[in-house]
Amino acid sequence: MNELRNIAIIAHVDHGKTTLVDQIMRQVRLFRENEQVRECFLDSNDLERERGITILSKNISVRYEGVKINLIDTPGHSDFGGQVERVLKLADGVLLLVDAADGPMPQTRFVLKKALELDLQPIVVINKIDKPDARPDVVLERVFDLFVELDASNEQLDFPHYYASGRDGWAAQELEDARESLRPLLDGVIGKIPAPEVHEGPVQFQVASIDYNSFVGRIGIGRVYRGTLRTGMPLTLIRRNGDTEPAQLKQLLSFEGLERRETERVPCGELCAVVGMEDIDIGDTVADAEHPESLPFVEVDEPTVA
Ligand code: GDP
C-alpha cells in the first residue's frame, strides 16, 4: 500500500512528542481545509482540549497528501522491556525527537537501539530550536555519535534530519530555511519512510498491545503482516505457546485521526484493533482458519538501562 506509512515516535520524556503530534494534527486538518495556517493557529483555542485527548490516545493517524500516516506512540522507558520492540514492530520507520538543548538522553538511547536492531528507517528531529539555549549543531553531532555507538548500519547513519519547534509548529531541513509549517517534516516522512511491504496470501495479524473496554472486553491492537483481514472470515487464534482456537471478529476497527472507526476489511501493512476474542493476548497471531500459521513472537528482554 503505497498510500500508507507506519511511523513510531521515539523521544525522551518532555522532549516534545505530545506537542509535536498535536501540531501535526492541527496542521494537516488546516492544510486540508485550505486555510491559512498562521491565522488559525493564533486564533484557535482548541489546543488545550486536543492535547488532553492526544495524551490519552495511543495510535492516531493523519492524512497528508493522499497518504495515511499512522503515528505510533512508543513507551520510552526500559521498564517496558520487550513491549517496546513489539510496538516498534508495527512501524516501518521511526521519528526520533531530540531536545535541541538537552541532547540525547537515556530513554532516547534505549528505544533507538531497539529501532536500529529492527532495521527501521530513522528520521531525526532536533526539536525545540526556539529555546534560547538550543545548540542544534552540537546536539546533531551527539545524535550521530549515538548512532555510531549503537552500531547503526551505513544506511541508518545517513539519516535525514530536520530542525523543528513543535511548539511553534514548524520544521526545516536547514537552520536558515523558512520556518513556516511542519510540511517539510511530513514530506520527509512520506518520502523517506518506506511504505509497508505487501505480502499476498492467507491472512496473518499479530497483536502488539491490548486495550480493554467494559462493553466489548479485550481488544487486540496490531498489524496485518500478510493478506487482508475481513470481518466474518473464519479465523484461528494462535497463542504464544502454540495452542490454537477458532476465532471470529465481532468488530474490526481502524485508526482514523483520534478515533477508531469500524471497518470490514483491513489490508496488509495496516494497523487495526480486533474485537471479539475474549482472551487475546500480546504476541498472539490471528490467522486464516485454513492456514493457521503463526508469526514469530518477539521475546521479552530483561530491562536494561544503557
Ligand atoms: P512529551 O513528554 O515528549 O510528550 O513532551 P510535551 O509535548 O508534553 O512537552 C514537554 C514540555 O516542553 C512542555 O512544557 C511543552 O510546552 C514544552 N515544549 C514542547 N515543544 C516545545 C518546543 O518546540 N519549544 C519549546 N520551547 N518548548 C516546547
Tab-separated table of C-alpha atoms and ligand atoms in Angstrom:
chain	number	residue	atom	x	y	z
A	1	MET	CA	0.000	0.000	0.000
A	2	ASN	CA	1.834	2.993	-1.307
A	3	GLU	CA	-0.536	5.417	0.344
A	4	LEU	CA	0.301	4.244	3.862
A	5	ARG	CA	3.163	4.928	6.287
A	6	ASN	CA	3.604	3.481	9.773
A	7	ILE	CA	5.931	5.525	11.910
A	8	ALA	CA	6.785	5.202	15.593
A	9	ILE	CA	7.683	8.323	17.530
A	10	ILE	CA	10.573	7.977	19.925
A	11	ALA	CA	11.504	10.621	22.453
A	12	HIS	CA	12.820	11.054	25.936
A	13	VAL	CA	10.040	12.289	28.223
A	14	ASP	CA	9.496	16.057	27.842
A	15	HIS	CA	11.345	16.327	24.536
A	16	GLY	CA	8.058	17.393	22.958
A	17	LYS	CA	6.329	14.344	21.486
A	18	THR	CA	2.821	15.345	22.547
A	19	THR	CA	3.201	18.918	21.401
A	20	LEU	CA	4.554	17.896	18.002
A	21	VAL	CA	1.794	15.360	17.374
A	22	ASP	CA	-0.846	17.920	18.351
A	23	GLN	CA	0.606	20.418	15.918
A	24	ILE	CA	0.797	17.851	13.122
A	25	MET	CA	-2.862	17.001	13.639
A	26	ARG	CA	-3.898	20.625	13.656
A	27	GLN	CA	-1.898	21.497	10.602
A	28	VAL	CA	-2.956	18.587	8.389
A	29	ARG	CA	-6.543	19.478	9.115
A	30	LEU	CA	-5.851	23.067	8.231
A	31	PHE	CA	-3.978	22.145	5.045
A	32	ARG	CA	-6.970	20.070	4.035
A	33	GLU	CA	-9.417	22.804	4.742
A	34	ASN	CA	-7.157	25.018	2.669
A	35	GLU	CA	-6.964	27.665	5.285
A	36	GLN	CA	-4.133	29.930	6.275
A	37	VAL	CA	-2.179	28.007	8.870
A	38	ARG	CA	-0.824	31.039	10.625
A	39	GLU	CA	-4.096	32.812	11.223
A	40	CYS	CA	-5.887	29.819	12.626
A	41	PHE	CA	-3.023	28.924	14.811
A	42	LEU	CA	-3.138	32.179	16.691
A	43	ASP	CA	-6.912	32.177	16.906
A	44	SER	CA	-7.588	28.620	17.827
A	45	ASN	CA	-8.419	27.844	21.403
A	46	ASP	CA	-8.917	24.130	20.798
A	47	LEU	CA	-5.335	23.279	21.519
A	48	GLU	CA	-5.612	22.580	25.219
A	49	ARG	CA	-8.630	20.362	24.763
A	50	GLU	CA	-6.931	18.456	21.967
A	51	ARG	CA	-3.795	17.985	23.990
A	52	GLY	CA	-5.808	16.164	26.612
A	53	ILE	CA	-7.254	13.817	24.032
A	54	THR	CA	-3.966	13.110	22.322
A	55	ILE	CA	-2.246	12.264	25.554
A	56	LEU	CA	-4.867	9.597	26.190
A	57	SER	CA	-4.826	8.001	22.773
A	58	LYS	CA	-2.134	5.614	21.701
A	59	ASN	CA	-2.442	5.192	17.969
A	60	ILE	CA	-3.594	8.031	15.832
A	61	SER	CA	-3.416	8.750	12.149
A	62	VAL	CA	-3.272	11.755	9.889
A	63	ARG	CA	-3.943	12.052	6.188
A	64	TYR	CA	-1.464	14.163	4.283
A	65	GLU	CA	-1.091	14.490	0.511
A	66	GLY	CA	-3.225	11.414	-0.057
A	67	VAL	CA	-1.153	9.299	2.333
A	68	LYS	CA	-2.397	7.889	5.598
A	69	ILE	CA	0.300	8.213	8.242
A	70	ASN	CA	-0.134	6.084	11.354
A	71	LEU	CA	1.682	7.723	14.274
A	72	ILE	CA	2.579	5.072	16.801
A	73	ASP	CA	3.332	6.134	20.327
A	74	THR	CA	6.267	4.264	21.851
A	75	PRO	CA	6.761	3.659	25.540
A	76	GLY	CA	10.106	5.343	26.130
A	77	HIS	CA	11.139	3.600	29.262
A	78	SER	CA	13.231	0.497	29.683
A	79	ASP	CA	10.709	-0.791	32.248
A	80	PHE	CA	8.558	-1.692	29.280
A	81	GLY	CA	11.215	-4.156	28.147
A	82	GLY	CA	10.009	-6.268	25.246
A	83	GLN	CA	6.908	-4.160	24.891
A	84	VAL	CA	8.989	-1.525	23.147
A	85	GLU	CA	10.067	-3.998	20.466
A	86	ARG	CA	6.557	-5.209	19.872
A	87	VAL	CA	5.256	-1.715	19.399
A	88	LEU	CA	8.206	-0.821	17.153
A	89	LYS	CA	7.409	-3.869	15.032
A	90	LEU	CA	4.210	-2.099	13.991
A	91	ALA	CA	6.300	0.555	12.270
A	92	ASP	CA	8.454	0.809	9.149
A	93	GLY	CA	10.306	3.857	10.396
A	94	VAL	CA	10.915	5.994	13.467
A	95	LEU	CA	10.822	9.677	14.159
A	96	LEU	CA	13.486	10.326	16.766
A	97	LEU	CA	12.766	13.544	18.608
A	98	VAL	CA	15.649	15.147	20.490
A	99	ASP	CA	15.558	18.347	22.528
A	100	ALA	CA	17.932	20.889	20.943
A	101	ALA	CA	19.252	21.940	24.343
A	102	ASP	CA	19.301	18.644	26.271
A	103	GLY	CA	20.551	16.345	23.506
A	104	PRO	CA	20.052	12.564	23.588
A	105	MET	CA	19.008	11.140	26.957
A	106	PRO	CA	18.854	7.592	28.355
A	107	GLN	CA	15.355	6.885	27.025
A	108	THR	CA	16.323	8.161	23.587
A	109	ARG	CA	19.161	5.726	23.571
A	110	PHE	CA	17.210	2.739	24.831
A	111	VAL	CA	14.448	2.945	22.249
A	112	LEU	CA	16.739	3.973	19.390
A	113	LYS	CA	18.837	0.887	19.999
A	114	LYS	CA	15.756	-1.320	19.585
A	115	ALA	CA	14.655	0.560	16.476
A	116	LEU	CA	18.064	0.194	14.827
A	117	GLU	CA	18.142	-3.510	15.656
A	118	LEU	CA	14.777	-3.900	13.944
A	119	ASP	CA	16.217	-2.220	10.811
A	120	LEU	CA	13.767	0.655	10.921
A	121	GLN	CA	14.485	3.743	8.862
A	122	PRO	CA	15.118	6.671	11.235
A	123	ILE	CA	14.322	10.351	10.768
A	124	VAL	CA	15.892	12.668	13.343
A	125	VAL	CA	14.113	15.793	14.551
A	126	ILE	CA	16.160	18.275	16.569
A	127	ASN	CA	13.245	19.831	18.400
A	128	LYS	CA	12.660	22.975	20.491
A	129	ILE	CA	15.003	25.026	18.290
A	130	ASP	CA	13.247	28.128	19.612
A	131	LYS	CA	14.837	27.649	23.045
A	132	PRO	CA	17.408	30.328	23.846
A	133	ASP	CA	19.888	27.659	24.942
A	134	ALA	CA	19.358	25.481	21.849
A	135	ARG	CA	22.612	24.180	20.346
A	136	PRO	CA	21.404	22.318	17.275
A	137	ASP	CA	24.826	21.590	15.759
A	138	VAL	CA	26.245	20.049	18.921
A	139	VAL	CA	23.089	18.023	19.503
A	140	LEU	CA	23.015	16.736	15.920
A	141	GLU	CA	26.605	15.598	16.350
A	142	ARG	CA	25.737	13.858	19.625
A	143	VAL	CA	22.886	12.071	17.877
A	144	PHE	CA	25.232	10.955	15.112
A	145	ASP	CA	27.729	9.683	17.703
A	146	LEU	CA	24.951	7.774	19.404
A	147	PHE	CA	24.017	6.089	16.113
A	148	VAL	CA	27.657	5.065	15.647
A	149	GLU	CA	27.868	3.772	19.199
A	150	LEU	CA	24.704	1.724	18.687
A	151	ASP	CA	26.151	0.092	15.547
A	152	ALA	CA	23.754	1.690	13.102
A	153	SER	CA	24.099	0.475	9.512
A	154	ASN	CA	25.541	2.854	6.913
A	155	GLU	CA	22.067	3.412	5.581
A	156	GLN	CA	20.751	4.291	9.055
A	157	LEU	CA	23.739	6.595	9.657
A	158	ASP	CA	22.687	8.539	6.615
A	159	PHE	CA	19.525	9.555	8.466
A	160	PRO	CA	17.578	12.568	7.228
A	161	HIS	CA	17.355	15.270	9.867
A	162	TYR	CA	15.108	18.233	10.492
A	163	TYR	CA	15.183	21.182	12.828
A	164	ALA	CA	11.860	21.992	14.424
A	165	SER	CA	9.878	23.774	17.012
A	166	GLY	CA	6.856	21.627	17.716
A	167	ARG	CA	5.509	24.382	19.914
A	168	ASP	CA	5.691	26.972	17.163
A	169	GLY	CA	4.603	24.473	14.528
A	170	TRP	CA	7.447	24.430	12.026
A	171	ALA	CA	10.154	22.136	10.733
A	172	ALA	CA	13.003	22.858	8.314
A	173	GLN	CA	15.780	20.884	6.656
A	174	GLU	CA	18.346	23.619	7.180
A	175	LEU	CA	18.565	26.127	10.014
A	176	GLU	CA	18.354	29.023	7.586
A	177	ASP	CA	15.261	27.676	5.798
A	178	ALA	CA	11.885	29.346	6.202
A	179	ARG	CA	10.137	28.438	9.442
A	180	GLU	CA	6.576	28.163	8.216
A	181	SER	CA	4.927	24.853	8.873
A	182	LEU	CA	5.531	21.173	9.517
A	183	ARG	CA	5.167	20.328	5.820
A	184	PRO	CA	8.894	19.640	5.266
A	185	LEU	CA	8.818	17.023	8.018
A	186	LEU	CA	5.637	15.406	6.705
A	187	ASP	CA	7.114	15.386	3.194
A	188	GLY	CA	10.158	13.680	4.729
A	189	VAL	CA	8.008	11.004	6.359
A	190	ILE	CA	6.275	10.237	3.075
A	191	GLY	CA	9.452	10.412	1.012
A	192	LYS	CA	11.933	8.642	3.278
A	193	ILE	CA	9.957	6.091	5.254
A	194	PRO	CA	9.130	3.030	3.164
A	195	ALA	CA	5.512	2.045	2.606
A	196	PRO	CA	4.702	-1.245	4.340
A	197	GLU	CA	5.592	-4.348	2.362
A	198	VAL	CA	2.569	-6.098	0.952
A	199	HIS	CA	2.528	-9.876	1.267
A	200	GLU	CA	-0.265	-11.688	-0.526
A	201	GLY	CA	-1.632	-14.907	0.927
A	202	PRO	CA	-3.659	-16.249	3.844
A	203	VAL	CA	-4.164	-13.525	6.428
A	204	GLN	CA	-1.845	-13.066	9.411
A	205	PHE	CA	-2.341	-10.397	12.054
A	206	GLN	CA	-0.241	-10.040	15.202
A	207	VAL	CA	-1.188	-8.395	18.464
A	208	ALA	CA	1.268	-5.752	19.741
A	209	SER	CA	-0.769	-4.324	22.589
A	210	ILE	CA	-4.008	-4.889	24.449
A	211	ASP	CA	-6.717	-2.430	25.209
A	212	TYR	CA	-9.786	-3.009	27.332
A	213	ASN	CA	-13.283	-1.684	27.167
A	214	SER	CA	-16.030	-2.759	29.584
A	215	PHE	CA	-18.558	-3.209	26.749
A	216	VAL	CA	-16.520	-5.399	24.446
A	217	GLY	CA	-13.761	-6.732	26.705
A	218	ARG	CA	-10.233	-7.242	25.467
A	219	ILE	CA	-9.176	-5.547	22.249
A	220	GLY	CA	-6.078	-6.618	20.371
A	221	ILE	CA	-4.147	-3.876	18.622
A	222	GLY	CA	-1.690	-4.863	15.940
A	223	ARG	CA	-0.736	-5.063	12.292
A	224	VAL	CA	-1.755	-7.182	9.343
A	225	TYR	CA	1.502	-8.725	8.055
A	226	ARG	CA	0.003	-10.860	5.271
A	227	GLY	CA	-3.237	-10.918	3.303
A	228	THR	CA	-6.359	-8.977	4.156
A	229	LEU	CA	-8.289	-9.196	7.411
A	230	ARG	CA	-12.065	-9.239	6.919
A	231	THR	CA	-14.985	-9.402	9.284
A	232	GLY	CA	-16.931	-12.651	9.010
A	233	MET	CA	-13.999	-14.741	7.796
A	234	PRO	CA	-13.143	-17.984	9.642
A	235	LEU	CA	-10.046	-17.350	11.745
A	236	THR	CA	-7.786	-19.185	14.154
A	237	LEU	CA	-6.214	-17.565	17.181
A	238	ILE	CA	-2.708	-18.944	17.698
A	239	ARG	CA	-1.387	-18.442	21.199
A	240	ARG	CA	2.221	-17.899	22.088
A	241	ASN	CA	2.531	-21.447	23.418
A	242	GLY	CA	1.258	-22.811	20.096
A	243	ASP	CA	-2.301	-23.573	21.276
A	244	THR	CA	-4.954	-22.739	18.733
A	245	GLU	CA	-8.631	-21.929	18.984
A	246	PRO	CA	-11.286	-20.957	16.448
A	247	ALA	CA	-11.893	-17.238	16.425
A	248	GLN	CA	-14.247	-14.752	14.927
A	249	LEU	CA	-14.143	-10.992	14.786
A	250	LYS	CA	-17.047	-9.160	16.324
A	251	GLN	CA	-15.632	-5.879	15.172
A	252	LEU	CA	-12.695	-4.587	13.224
A	253	LEU	CA	-11.558	-1.031	13.893
A	254	SER	CA	-9.079	1.121	12.031
A	255	PHE	CA	-7.414	4.280	13.310
A	256	GLU	CA	-8.691	7.489	11.791
A	257	GLY	CA	-7.440	10.687	13.385
A	258	LEU	CA	-8.057	10.378	17.097
A	259	GLU	CA	-10.871	7.892	16.595
A	260	ARG	CA	-11.305	4.235	15.911
A	261	ARG	CA	-13.627	3.588	13.036
A	262	GLU	CA	-15.457	0.356	12.296
A	263	THR	CA	-14.408	-1.247	9.039
A	264	GLU	CA	-14.973	-4.532	7.180
A	265	ARG	CA	-11.526	-5.085	5.756
A	266	VAL	CA	-8.004	-4.156	6.704
A	267	PRO	CA	-5.291	-4.615	4.060
A	268	CYS	CA	-1.756	-5.880	4.555
A	269	GLY	CA	0.525	-3.376	6.288
A	270	GLU	CA	-2.277	-1.529	8.008
A	271	LEU	CA	-2.782	-1.289	11.780
A	272	CYS	CA	-6.112	-2.117	13.387
A	273	ALA	CA	-7.903	-3.202	16.533
A	274	VAL	CA	-9.718	-6.536	16.722
A	275	VAL	CA	-12.707	-7.103	18.976
A	276	GLY	CA	-14.365	-10.381	19.942
A	277	MET	CA	-11.615	-12.683	21.150
A	278	GLU	CA	-12.019	-12.898	24.892
A	279	ASP	CA	-8.567	-13.937	25.986
A	280	ILE	CA	-6.497	-12.493	23.156
A	281	ASP	CA	-3.008	-11.530	24.292
A	282	ILE	CA	0.155	-9.753	23.198
A	283	GLY	CA	2.136	-11.765	20.672
A	284	ASP	CA	-0.856	-13.885	19.557
A	285	THR	CA	-1.379	-14.365	15.839
A	286	VAL	CA	-4.823	-14.195	14.258
A	287	ALA	CA	-4.627	-16.296	11.101
A	288	ASP	CA	-6.752	-17.656	8.288
A	289	ALA	CA	-8.513	-20.757	9.699
A	290	GLU	CA	-7.435	-22.836	6.690
A	291	HIS	CA	-3.801	-21.806	7.004
A	292	PRO	CA	-3.209	-21.239	10.716
A	293	GLU	CA	0.415	-20.114	10.556
A	294	SER	CA	1.882	-18.239	13.492
A	295	LEU	CA	4.089	-15.157	13.228
A	296	PRO	CA	7.334	-15.224	15.223
A	297	PHE	CA	6.885	-13.947	18.737
A	298	VAL	CA	9.226	-11.232	19.994
A	299	GLU	CA	10.656	-12.370	23.313
A	300	VAL	CA	10.648	-10.027	26.281
A	301	ASP	CA	14.134	-8.809	27.138
A	302	GLU	CA	15.232	-8.166	30.653
A	303	PRO	CA	15.057	-4.410	31.165
A	304	THR	CA	18.455	-2.899	30.518
A	305	VAL	CA	19.316	0.706	31.095
A	306	ALA	CA	22.219	1.712	28.936
B	1	GDP	P1	6.442	14.804	25.804
B	1	GDP	O1	6.653	14.375	27.220
B	1	GDP	O2	7.568	14.363	24.933
B	1	GDP	O3	5.108	14.437	25.237
B	1	GDP	O4	6.573	16.412	25.811
B	1	GDP	P2	5.463	17.554	25.739
B	1	GDP	O5	4.985	17.730	24.354
B	1	GDP	O6	4.453	17.329	26.796
B	1	GDP	O7	6.358	18.820	26.075
B	1	GDP	C1	7.082	18.935	27.278
B	1	GDP	C2	7.298	20.400	27.612
B	1	GDP	O8	8.091	21.019	26.598
B	1	GDP	C3	6.008	21.216	27.677
B	1	GDP	O9	6.144	22.164	28.707
B	1	GDP	C4	5.930	21.875	26.316
B	1	GDP	O10	5.216	23.074	26.338
B	1	GDP	C5	7.395	22.112	26.013
B	1	GDP	N1	7.658	22.101	24.560
B	1	GDP	C6	7.217	21.201	23.647
B	1	GDP	N2	7.657	21.519	22.412
B	1	GDP	C7	8.395	22.636	22.544
B	1	GDP	C8	9.109	23.465	21.610
B	1	GDP	O11	9.167	23.232	20.411
B	1	GDP	N3	9.764	24.553	22.141
B	1	GDP	C9	9.734	24.854	23.466
B	1	GDP	N4	10.402	25.927	23.872
B	1	GDP	N5	9.058	24.095	24.353
B	1	GDP	C10	8.397	23.014	23.914
